[in-house]
């Protein structure tokens, strides 16, 4: 009798267990089917790539969507543009009223779109839906990016200090000619290296600009407010604004790159060149390019271009006025939901899985882990997702660390920042609205002349006076006076 009863109980328990498993399975299946069939709000995120648009972008996008669907019930569409095309692309989207929810606004873009009232004021919604951002970035950094008391964008989390006048050199050629990179301390030392390469590798371009012009990474001044129309000399240690183009130092820098051009170190046909920096490196067309310095820079560049690199820095390490506000993540007026956009932005700043997907792609396909905890490129497929822009993503400090870097890289960046020269203009934002017409005019003139002057194509003794004359006629002095006026008010308010 007891055995029969026990068997009955056991059968009943088995039936109950099977029923529970069956119920859980079908409930999960129904939930999954609902998720698959559900129409999610889709949010458009725009940012630039420093290389080419990744072949596997849509695969990575879908992996991100798996997270955003479960976390905040939205989907994302990644709009990625080449760096040189980005500004025009996002401005066109905004003007044409196309959906654009989240956008990386590099300093010059942020200034212009804000003046056109194309960005959402974040003062209130960041308190409601962006607490993770505040914790990750810090209130002081957010305050430093305010314009006229309002938050129009939040800074990304990265190292804010910059090593100026830096150069990335191909390691294979450094080794081939037994060049001691640690002994390169001055421009004279660097020119001796350039001469070695020029004489022994006549088919190579010795040096190209990493970004637009050779002087972009060369400034011994603080681009106060994120532009060169009125600067603070001596890495921002002087607190009186000067006209950069009237300084002896600017002329000396122009004469330097002109000398390099005449010696044959630089590219003679820059306007006929359609190759990206990535293509020039992969096709072995160049020896060196300009770049800013920081801990891990060699490995960063190597991971972008799959070529071993050496880095030298001749200038100082400093934090400029625009350092914190250089990369601002914004919500545009074209968004379909300000509140939901802020929730999504908050997720980007706090979710390590999304950050690693955006920065490095998919684990197992694009990167793998090494035994010591680093990540490295996966064989064959690694190059299908590289953009060279992890420094511009919302929170680099929650991502994996690439092979070749110290596992304490994020701590190293903090230490690098602590030892940097601090500009007296940190936290100052220049409102161009009072001189908007003049600002746009002088920017256009500078853009036209800088490409030839700052790449050594023309004699600065002839063309610098021409540029200055046109800048003065367009209203440069008024822009500088307005910047100085705002800067003096800011100093009084901040007791500097």
Short mmCIF file of C-alpha atoms in Angstrom, two decimals:
data_model
loop_
_atom_site.label_atom_id
_atom_site.label_comp_id
_atom_site.label_asym_id
_atom_site.label_seq_id
_atom_site.Cartn_x
_atom_site.Cartn_y
_atom_site.Cartn_z
CA UNK A 1 0.00 0.00 0.00
CA UNK A 2 2.80 2.38 0.98
CA UNK A 3 4.72 1.55 -2.21
CA UNK A 4 1.63 2.21 -4.29
CA UNK A 5 1.09 5.52 -2.50
CA UNK A 6 4.74 6.50 -2.94
CA UNK A 7 4.60 5.70 -6.62
CA UNK A 8 1.45 7.78 -6.97
CA UNK A 9 3.12 10.71 -5.22
CA UNK A 10 6.19 10.37 -7.43
CA UNK A 11 4.05 10.28 -10.56
CA UNK A 12 2.16 13.33 -9.38
CA UNK A 13 5.41 15.21 -8.72
CA UNK A 14 6.74 14.31 -12.15
CA UNK A 15 3.51 15.50 -13.76
CA UNK A 16 3.66 18.77 -11.78
CA UNK A 17 7.33 19.33 -12.74
CA UNK A 18 6.59 18.62 -16.42
CA UNK A 19 3.65 21.02 -16.25
CA UNK A 20 5.77 23.78 -14.67
CA UNK A 21 8.55 23.35 -17.23
CA UNK A 22 5.99 23.29 -20.03
CA UNK A 23 4.32 26.44 -18.71
CA UNK A 24 7.62 28.32 -18.25
CA UNK A 25 8.78 27.31 -21.73
CA UNK A 26 5.64 28.48 -23.47
CA UNK A 27 5.41 31.67 -21.43
CA UNK A 28 9.01 32.49 -22.35
CA UNK A 29 8.28 31.60 -25.96
CA UNK A 30 5.26 33.92 -25.96
CA UNK A 31 7.35 36.72 -24.42
CA UNK A 32 10.08 36.19 -27.00
CA UNK A 33 7.52 36.16 -29.82
CA UNK A 34 6.00 39.36 -28.50
CA UNK A 35 9.46 40.96 -28.42
CA UNK A 36 10.19 39.84 -31.96
CA UNK A 37 6.83 41.01 -33.28
CA UNK A 38 6.64 44.18 -31.22
CA UNK A 39 7.04 47.50 -33.01
CA UNK A 40 9.77 49.27 -31.09
CA UNK A 41 10.45 52.97 -31.29
CA UNK A 42 13.62 53.37 -33.33
CA UNK A 43 16.17 56.04 -32.39
CA UNK A 44 18.81 57.36 -34.78
CA UNK A 45 22.34 57.85 -33.40
CA UNK A 46 24.93 59.71 -35.50
CA UNK A 47 28.71 59.76 -35.05
CA UNK A 48 31.83 59.82 -37.24
CA UNK A 49 34.38 57.12 -38.00
CA UNK A 50 38.08 57.90 -38.23
CA UNK A 51 38.57 55.06 -40.72
CA UNK A 52 35.98 53.61 -43.10
CA UNK A 53 32.37 52.65 -42.44
CA UNK A 54 32.59 49.12 -40.97
CA UNK A 55 31.45 46.22 -43.10
CA UNK A 56 29.80 44.59 -40.06
CA UNK A 57 28.03 47.71 -38.79
CA UNK A 58 24.53 46.21 -39.11
CA UNK A 59 25.56 43.06 -37.24
CA UNK A 60 26.85 45.16 -34.35
CA UNK A 61 23.72 47.31 -34.48
CA UNK A 62 21.53 44.23 -34.06
CA UNK A 63 23.56 43.07 -31.05
CA UNK A 64 23.05 46.49 -29.48
CA UNK A 65 19.34 46.28 -30.22
CA UNK A 66 19.06 43.02 -28.31
CA UNK A 67 20.17 44.97 -25.24
CA UNK A 68 18.14 48.14 -25.81
CA UNK A 69 14.96 46.16 -26.49
CA UNK A 70 15.21 44.34 -23.18
CA UNK A 71 16.45 47.31 -21.14
CA UNK A 72 14.34 50.26 -22.33
CA UNK A 73 12.20 48.79 -25.13
CA UNK A 74 13.68 50.75 -28.02
CA UNK A 75 15.83 50.03 -31.06
CA UNK A 76 18.69 52.04 -32.50
CA UNK A 77 19.85 52.86 -35.99
CA UNK A 78 23.52 53.79 -36.23
CA UNK A 79 24.25 56.54 -38.75
CA UNK A 80 28.02 56.49 -39.25
CA UNK A 81 29.80 58.96 -41.54
CA UNK A 82 33.43 59.45 -42.48
CA UNK A 83 35.01 62.09 -40.27
CA UNK A 84 35.55 64.60 -43.07
CA UNK A 85 31.90 64.25 -44.19
CA UNK A 86 30.28 64.19 -40.75
CA UNK A 87 29.66 67.89 -40.14
CA UNK A 88 27.91 68.43 -43.45
CA UNK A 89 25.95 65.17 -43.13
CA UNK A 90 24.41 65.92 -39.72
CA UNK A 91 23.74 69.56 -40.59
CA UNK A 92 21.85 68.41 -43.67
CA UNK A 93 19.79 65.97 -41.58
CA UNK A 94 18.91 68.74 -39.14
CA UNK A 95 17.99 71.28 -41.81
CA UNK A 96 15.90 68.71 -43.73
CA UNK A 97 14.09 67.79 -40.47
CA UNK A 98 15.12 64.15 -40.76
CA UNK A 99 14.96 62.07 -37.61
CA UNK A 100 18.14 62.45 -35.60
CA UNK A 101 17.82 61.66 -31.92
CA UNK A 102 21.32 61.40 -30.49
CA UNK A 103 24.34 63.05 -32.07
CA UNK A 104 28.00 63.39 -31.21
CA UNK A 105 28.65 67.12 -31.44
CA UNK A 106 32.33 67.83 -31.72
CA UNK A 107 33.12 71.33 -30.49
CA UNK A 108 32.78 73.22 -33.77
CA UNK A 109 29.57 71.38 -34.66
CA UNK A 110 28.07 71.98 -31.21
CA UNK A 111 28.68 75.72 -31.51
CA UNK A 112 26.94 76.05 -34.85
CA UNK A 113 23.94 73.78 -34.35
CA UNK A 114 23.27 75.24 -30.92
CA UNK A 115 23.15 78.76 -32.31
CA UNK A 116 20.45 77.58 -34.72
CA UNK A 117 18.36 76.25 -31.82
CA UNK A 118 18.71 72.67 -33.05
CA UNK A 119 19.65 71.09 -29.71
CA UNK A 120 17.44 70.19 -26.75
CA UNK A 121 18.15 71.85 -23.39
CA UNK A 122 18.97 68.98 -21.03
CA UNK A 123 18.79 70.76 -17.65
CA UNK A 124 15.65 68.99 -16.44
CA UNK A 125 15.54 65.69 -18.30
CA UNK A 126 19.09 64.75 -17.31
CA UNK A 127 17.99 64.94 -13.67
CA UNK A 128 14.99 62.74 -14.39
CA UNK A 129 16.41 60.18 -16.83
CA UNK A 130 20.18 60.68 -16.81
CA UNK A 131 21.35 59.91 -13.29
CA UNK A 132 23.79 57.31 -14.61
CA UNK A 133 25.35 59.96 -16.85
CA UNK A 134 25.78 62.35 -13.91
CA UNK A 135 27.47 59.62 -11.87
CA UNK A 136 29.76 58.58 -14.74
CA UNK A 137 30.77 62.05 -15.94
CA UNK A 138 30.61 64.07 -12.73
CA UNK A 139 28.72 67.29 -12.03
CA UNK A 140 31.82 69.48 -12.44
CA UNK A 141 32.50 68.22 -15.97
CA UNK A 142 28.87 68.77 -16.96
CA UNK A 143 28.97 72.28 -15.47
CA UNK A 144 32.09 73.03 -17.52
CA UNK A 145 30.11 72.37 -20.70
CA UNK A 146 27.20 74.70 -19.98
CA UNK A 147 26.53 77.52 -22.40
CA UNK A 148 24.74 80.55 -21.00
CA UNK A 149 23.68 78.48 -17.99
CA UNK A 150 22.15 75.66 -20.01
CA UNK A 151 23.21 72.08 -20.73
CA UNK A 152 23.00 71.38 -24.46
CA UNK A 153 25.30 68.36 -24.42
CA UNK A 154 27.08 66.08 -21.97
CA UNK A 155 30.82 65.34 -22.24
CA UNK A 156 32.01 61.84 -22.83
CA UNK A 157 34.16 59.99 -20.31
CA UNK A 158 37.77 59.91 -21.50
CA UNK A 159 41.19 61.34 -20.69
CA UNK A 160 40.93 65.11 -21.08
CA UNK A 161 44.68 65.87 -21.19
CA UNK A 162 46.40 66.14 -24.57
CA UNK A 163 50.04 65.71 -25.58
CA UNK A 164 50.80 68.34 -28.21
CA UNK A 165 53.07 68.26 -31.25
CA UNK A 166 53.06 64.48 -31.50
CA UNK A 167 54.10 62.21 -34.37
CA UNK A 168 53.30 58.58 -35.11
CA UNK A 169 56.11 56.69 -36.90
CA UNK A 170 56.09 53.31 -38.62
CA UNK A 171 58.02 50.93 -36.38
CA UNK A 172 59.31 48.74 -39.24
CA UNK A 173 61.21 51.71 -40.70
CA UNK A 174 62.31 52.93 -37.28
CA UNK A 175 63.84 49.49 -36.67
CA UNK A 176 65.24 49.22 -40.20
CA UNK A 177 67.29 52.41 -39.86
CA UNK A 178 68.05 51.91 -36.15
CA UNK A 179 66.36 55.16 -35.13
CA UNK A 180 66.36 55.78 -31.39
CA UNK A 181 62.93 57.33 -30.85
CA UNK A 182 63.70 58.14 -27.21
CA UNK A 183 66.44 60.53 -28.37
CA UNK A 184 64.00 62.61 -30.45
CA UNK A 185 63.37 65.60 -28.21
CA UNK A 186 63.33 68.58 -30.58
CA UNK A 187 62.21 69.55 -34.06
CA UNK A 188 65.87 69.43 -35.11
CA UNK A 189 66.07 65.81 -33.95
CA UNK A 190 62.88 65.02 -35.86
CA UNK A 191 64.15 66.62 -39.06
CA UNK A 192 67.26 64.42 -38.91
CA UNK A 193 64.96 61.37 -38.89
CA UNK A 194 62.91 62.76 -41.77
CA UNK A 195 66.13 63.23 -43.75
CA UNK A 196 67.08 59.58 -43.22
CA UNK A 197 63.73 58.39 -44.54
CA UNK A 198 63.74 60.85 -47.44
CA UNK A 199 67.20 59.72 -48.59
CA UNK A 200 66.60 55.99 -48.20
CA UNK A 201 62.90 55.65 -49.06
CA UNK A 202 62.42 58.08 -51.97
CA UNK A 203 59.02 56.65 -52.93
CA UNK A 204 57.52 57.33 -49.49
CA UNK A 205 55.81 60.49 -48.29
CA UNK A 206 57.70 61.25 -45.10
CA UNK A 207 54.93 63.07 -43.21
CA UNK A 208 51.20 63.71 -43.65
CA UNK A 209 48.70 65.47 -41.38
CA UNK A 210 46.71 63.17 -39.13
CA UNK A 211 43.83 65.62 -39.31
CA UNK A 212 43.53 68.14 -42.14
CA UNK A 213 46.65 70.26 -41.51
CA UNK A 214 50.08 69.69 -39.96
CA UNK A 215 49.47 72.39 -37.34
CA UNK A 216 46.23 70.88 -36.04
CA UNK A 217 48.14 68.87 -33.41
CA UNK A 218 50.84 71.50 -32.98
CA UNK A 219 49.30 74.27 -30.86
CA UNK A 220 51.23 75.85 -27.99
CA UNK A 221 48.09 77.86 -27.26
CA UNK A 222 44.61 77.23 -25.94
CA UNK A 223 41.94 77.38 -28.63
CA UNK A 224 39.71 79.29 -26.27
CA UNK A 225 36.10 78.33 -26.80
CA UNK A 226 37.06 75.66 -29.32
CA UNK A 227 38.29 77.84 -32.19
CA UNK A 228 41.45 79.71 -33.20
CA UNK A 229 39.82 83.14 -33.45
CA UNK A 230 41.33 84.53 -30.27
CA UNK A 231 43.62 82.23 -28.25
CA UNK A 232 45.39 82.06 -24.89
CA UNK A 233 49.17 81.73 -25.41
CA UNK A 234 51.52 79.43 -23.50
CA UNK A 235 49.10 76.50 -23.31
CA UNK A 236 46.52 78.78 -21.70
CA UNK A 237 48.79 80.02 -18.93
CA UNK A 238 48.42 83.61 -20.14
CA UNK A 239 44.95 85.00 -19.52
CA UNK A 240 44.89 87.71 -22.19
CA UNK A 241 43.43 86.72 -25.54
CA UNK A 242 45.59 87.39 -28.60
CA UNK A 243 45.15 87.17 -32.35
CA UNK A 244 46.90 83.90 -33.19
CA UNK A 245 47.64 84.96 -36.76
CA UNK A 246 49.52 88.06 -35.57
CA UNK A 247 51.89 86.10 -33.30
CA UNK A 248 55.50 85.37 -34.16
CA UNK A 249 55.02 81.76 -33.07
CA UNK A 250 52.35 81.14 -35.71
CA UNK A 251 54.63 82.53 -38.41
CA UNK A 252 57.49 80.34 -37.16
CA UNK A 253 55.27 77.25 -37.34
CA UNK A 254 54.20 78.13 -40.88
CA UNK A 255 57.82 78.61 -41.90
CA UNK A 256 58.65 75.23 -40.37
CA UNK A 257 56.11 73.29 -42.41
CA UNK A 258 57.07 75.33 -45.50
CA UNK A 259 60.68 74.25 -45.00
CA UNK A 260 59.57 70.62 -44.72
CA UNK A 261 57.58 71.00 -47.93
CA UNK A 262 60.53 72.45 -49.82
CA UNK A 263 62.78 69.65 -48.54
CA UNK A 264 60.39 67.10 -50.03
CA UNK A 265 59.11 65.61 -46.78
CA UNK A 266 55.48 66.47 -47.46
CA UNK A 267 52.93 65.52 -50.06
CA UNK A 268 53.17 67.84 -53.09
CA UNK A 269 49.74 67.12 -54.60
CA UNK A 270 47.44 67.32 -51.57
CA UNK A 271 44.45 68.52 -53.60
CA UNK A 272 44.72 65.57 -55.96
CA UNK A 273 44.80 63.09 -53.09
CA UNK A 274 41.62 61.10 -52.45
CA UNK A 275 43.16 58.47 -50.18
CA UNK A 276 42.28 58.27 -46.51
CA UNK A 277 44.99 58.05 -43.86
CA UNK A 278 44.08 54.40 -43.40
CA UNK A 279 44.64 53.72 -47.10
CA UNK A 280 47.98 55.55 -47.11
CA UNK A 281 49.17 53.45 -44.21
CA UNK A 282 47.88 50.12 -45.52
CA UNK A 283 49.40 50.78 -48.95
CA UNK A 284 52.78 51.72 -47.42
CA UNK A 285 52.74 55.21 -48.88
CA UNK A 286 53.83 57.15 -45.77
CA UNK A 287 56.31 57.05 -42.90
CA UNK A 288 54.70 59.32 -40.29
CA UNK A 289 51.66 61.42 -39.42
CA UNK A 290 50.75 63.96 -36.75
CA UNK A 291 48.69 63.00 -33.72
CA UNK A 292 47.91 64.01 -30.14
CA UNK A 293 49.61 62.06 -27.37
CA UNK A 294 48.26 60.13 -24.37
CA UNK A 295 48.94 56.83 -22.58
CA UNK A 296 48.21 53.96 -24.95
CA UNK A 297 48.43 56.04 -28.12
CA UNK A 298 50.76 53.60 -29.90
CA UNK A 299 48.46 50.65 -29.33
CA UNK A 300 45.43 52.76 -30.27
CA UNK A 301 46.93 53.63 -33.64
CA UNK A 302 48.16 50.10 -34.20
CA UNK A 303 44.70 48.68 -33.56
CA UNK A 304 43.21 51.11 -36.07
CA UNK A 305 45.61 50.38 -38.90
CA UNK A 306 47.05 46.93 -38.05
CA UNK A 307 50.62 48.29 -38.31
CA UNK A 308 53.13 48.56 -35.45
CA UNK A 309 53.78 52.18 -34.52
CA UNK A 310 56.11 54.34 -32.41
CA UNK A 311 55.06 57.69 -30.95
CA UNK A 312 57.08 60.76 -30.04
CA UNK A 313 55.87 63.96 -28.40
CA UNK A 314 57.78 67.21 -28.67
CA UNK A 315 55.25 69.60 -27.13
CA UNK A 316 53.82 69.80 -23.62
CA UNK A 317 50.87 67.94 -22.11
CA UNK A 318 47.96 70.26 -21.33
CA UNK A 319 44.24 70.50 -20.69
CA UNK A 320 42.70 73.26 -22.80
CA UNK A 321 39.46 75.15 -22.33
CA UNK A 322 37.71 72.96 -24.88
CA UNK A 323 39.14 69.65 -23.63
CA UNK A 324 36.10 68.61 -21.60
CA UNK A 325 33.55 70.00 -24.06
CA UNK A 326 35.32 68.69 -27.17
CA UNK A 327 33.05 65.66 -27.51
CA UNK A 328 29.48 66.34 -26.42
CA UNK A 329 26.63 63.88 -26.78
CA UNK A 330 23.45 65.75 -27.57
CA UNK A 331 19.73 65.30 -28.20
CA UNK A 332 18.54 67.19 -31.26
CA UNK A 333 15.26 68.96 -31.89
CA UNK A 334 14.57 66.33 -34.56
CA UNK A 335 14.13 63.58 -31.98
CA UNK A 336 10.91 61.60 -31.73
CA UNK A 337 11.08 61.65 -27.92
CA UNK A 338 13.30 63.77 -25.70
CA UNK A 339 12.62 61.67 -22.60
CA UNK A 340 13.25 58.33 -24.30
CA UNK A 341 16.37 59.73 -25.99
CA UNK A 342 17.75 60.64 -22.58
CA UNK A 343 17.00 57.13 -21.29
CA UNK A 344 18.89 55.72 -24.27
CA UNK A 345 21.81 58.10 -23.75
CA UNK A 346 21.91 57.12 -20.07
CA UNK A 347 22.12 53.47 -21.12
CA UNK A 348 25.02 54.23 -23.46
CA UNK A 349 26.99 55.83 -20.61
CA UNK A 350 26.37 52.99 -18.17
CA UNK A 351 26.13 49.72 -20.10
CA UNK A 352 29.56 48.18 -20.68
CA UNK A 353 28.24 45.64 -23.19
CA UNK A 354 26.91 48.38 -25.47
CA UNK A 355 30.11 50.41 -25.10
CA UNK A 356 32.27 47.44 -26.05
CA UNK A 357 30.06 46.72 -29.06
CA UNK A 358 30.29 50.33 -30.26
CA UNK A 359 34.05 50.54 -29.69
CA UNK A 360 35.28 47.08 -30.65
CA UNK A 361 32.45 45.08 -32.19
CA UNK A 362 31.37 41.56 -31.25
CA UNK A 363 33.36 39.30 -28.96
CA UNK A 364 34.42 36.16 -30.80
CA UNK A 365 33.92 37.72 -34.22
CA UNK A 366 35.82 41.01 -34.10
CA UNK A 367 37.89 40.59 -30.96
CA UNK A 368 38.85 37.85 -28.51
CA UNK A 369 40.28 37.81 -25.00
CA UNK A 370 43.91 36.93 -24.33
CA UNK A 371 44.86 34.87 -21.29
CA UNK A 372 45.85 37.94 -19.24
CA UNK A 373 42.56 39.76 -19.69
CA UNK A 374 43.36 42.01 -22.66
CA UNK A 375 41.41 41.90 -25.90
CA UNK A 376 42.92 41.53 -29.36
CA UNK A 377 41.71 41.40 -32.92
CA UNK A 378 40.06 38.17 -34.01
CA UNK A 379 41.70 36.47 -36.97
CA UNK A 380 40.32 37.36 -40.42
CA UNK A 381 37.16 39.14 -39.23
CA UNK A 382 38.72 41.68 -36.87
CA UNK A 383 39.06 44.35 -39.55
CA UNK A 384 35.37 44.14 -40.46
CA UNK A 385 34.61 46.41 -37.51
CA UNK A 386 37.21 49.13 -36.86
CA UNK A 387 36.43 52.83 -36.65
CA UNK A 388 39.20 54.38 -34.58
CA UNK A 389 36.75 56.39 -32.51
CA UNK A 390 36.54 54.74 -29.12
CA UNK A 391 37.84 58.03 -27.61
CA UNK A 392 34.65 59.76 -28.78
CA UNK A 393 32.14 57.19 -27.52
CA UNK A 394 30.08 58.06 -24.40
CA UNK A 395 32.14 56.14 -21.83
CA UNK A 396 35.48 54.69 -22.87
CA UNK A 397 36.40 53.93 -19.26
CA UNK A 398 33.97 50.98 -19.01
CA UNK A 399 35.37 49.22 -22.08
CA UNK A 400 37.91 46.41 -22.37
CA UNK A 401 41.61 47.21 -22.72
CA UNK A 402 43.35 46.38 -25.96
CA UNK A 403 46.39 44.12 -26.08
CA UNK A 404 49.67 46.03 -25.77
CA UNK A 405 48.27 48.55 -23.27
CA UNK A 406 48.70 48.36 -19.54
CA UNK A 407 45.73 46.79 -17.78
CA UNK A 408 45.81 49.95 -15.65
CA UNK A 409 45.30 52.15 -18.75
CA UNK A 410 42.30 54.03 -17.38
CA UNK A 411 44.22 54.79 -14.17
CA UNK A 412 47.21 55.84 -16.29
CA UNK A 413 45.03 58.33 -18.15
CA UNK A 414 43.90 59.82 -14.84
CA UNK A 415 47.54 60.22 -13.78
CA UNK A 416 48.44 61.74 -17.17
CA UNK A 417 45.66 64.25 -16.63
CA UNK A 418 46.82 65.14 -13.12
CA UNK A 419 50.31 66.04 -14.38
CA UNK A 420 49.11 68.21 -17.26
CA UNK A 421 49.30 72.00 -17.60
CA UNK A 422 45.82 73.38 -16.85
CA UNK A 423 44.60 76.26 -19.00
CA UNK A 424 43.17 79.28 -17.21
CA UNK A 425 40.23 79.00 -19.56
CA UNK A 426 38.96 75.54 -18.55
CA UNK A 427 35.18 75.73 -18.36
CA UNK A 428 34.82 78.81 -20.58
CA UNK A 429 32.36 78.47 -23.46
CA UNK A 430 32.21 81.07 -26.20
CA UNK A 431 28.71 82.10 -27.32
CA UNK A 432 29.13 83.11 -30.96
CA UNK A 433 25.58 84.40 -31.38
CA UNK A 434 26.49 88.12 -30.98
CA UNK A 435 29.04 87.77 -33.80
CA UNK A 436 27.58 84.83 -35.68
CA UNK A 437 27.79 86.46 -39.13
CA UNK A 438 31.42 87.46 -38.62
CA UNK A 439 32.32 84.10 -37.10
CA UNK A 440 30.99 82.15 -40.09
CA UNK A 441 32.79 84.50 -42.49
CA UNK A 442 36.19 84.24 -40.80
CA UNK A 443 35.86 80.48 -40.41
CA UNK A 444 35.29 80.13 -44.15
CA UNK A 445 38.35 82.26 -44.95
CA UNK A 446 40.55 80.43 -42.45
CA UNK A 447 39.41 77.05 -43.81
CA UNK A 448 40.45 78.09 -47.32
CA UNK A 449 43.86 79.44 -46.36
CA UNK A 450 44.84 77.02 -43.59
CA UNK A 451 44.87 74.02 -45.91
CA UNK A 452 47.63 75.61 -48.01
CA UNK A 453 49.47 77.57 -45.32
CA UNK A 454 49.52 74.91 -42.60
CA UNK A 455 50.57 72.17 -45.02
CA UNK A 456 53.50 74.15 -46.42
CA UNK A 457 52.16 74.53 -49.95
CA UNK A 458 52.73 78.31 -50.15
CA UNK A 459 55.14 80.93 -48.85
CA UNK A 460 53.73 82.24 -45.54
CA UNK A 461 55.44 85.61 -46.01
CA UNK A 462 53.16 86.17 -48.98
CA UNK A 463 49.97 84.31 -48.06
CA UNK A 464 49.69 84.94 -44.32
CA UNK A 465 49.33 88.72 -44.87
CA UNK A 466 46.68 87.99 -47.52
CA UNK A 467 44.74 85.79 -45.10
CA UNK A 468 45.00 88.34 -42.31
CA UNK A 469 43.77 91.11 -44.57
CA UNK A 470 40.70 89.07 -45.56
CA UNK A 471 40.06 88.01 -41.97
CA UNK A 472 40.17 91.61 -40.77
CA UNK A 473 37.77 92.67 -43.52
CA UNK A 474 35.40 89.84 -42.52
CA UNK A 475 35.30 90.93 -38.87
CA UNK A 476 37.95 88.91 -37.03
CA UNK A 477 38.72 91.76 -34.64
CA UNK A 478 35.08 91.98 -33.62
CA UNK A 479 35.00 88.24 -32.92
CA UNK A 480 38.12 88.52 -30.75
CA UNK A 481 36.77 91.56 -28.89
CA UNK A 482 33.50 89.72 -28.18
CA UNK A 483 35.38 86.65 -26.99
CA UNK A 484 37.55 88.78 -24.70
CA UNK A 485 34.42 90.50 -23.33
CA UNK A 486 32.77 87.16 -22.53
CA UNK A 487 36.01 85.78 -21.11
CA UNK A 488 36.43 88.72 -18.73
CA UNK A 489 32.86 88.28 -17.47
CA UNK A 490 33.48 84.57 -17.03
CA UNK A 491 36.70 85.20 -15.09
CA UNK A 492 34.94 87.57 -12.71
CA UNK A 493 32.16 85.06 -12.13
CA UNK A 494 34.66 82.29 -11.50
CA UNK A 495 37.12 84.52 -9.59
CA UNK A 496 40.08 83.87 -11.88
#
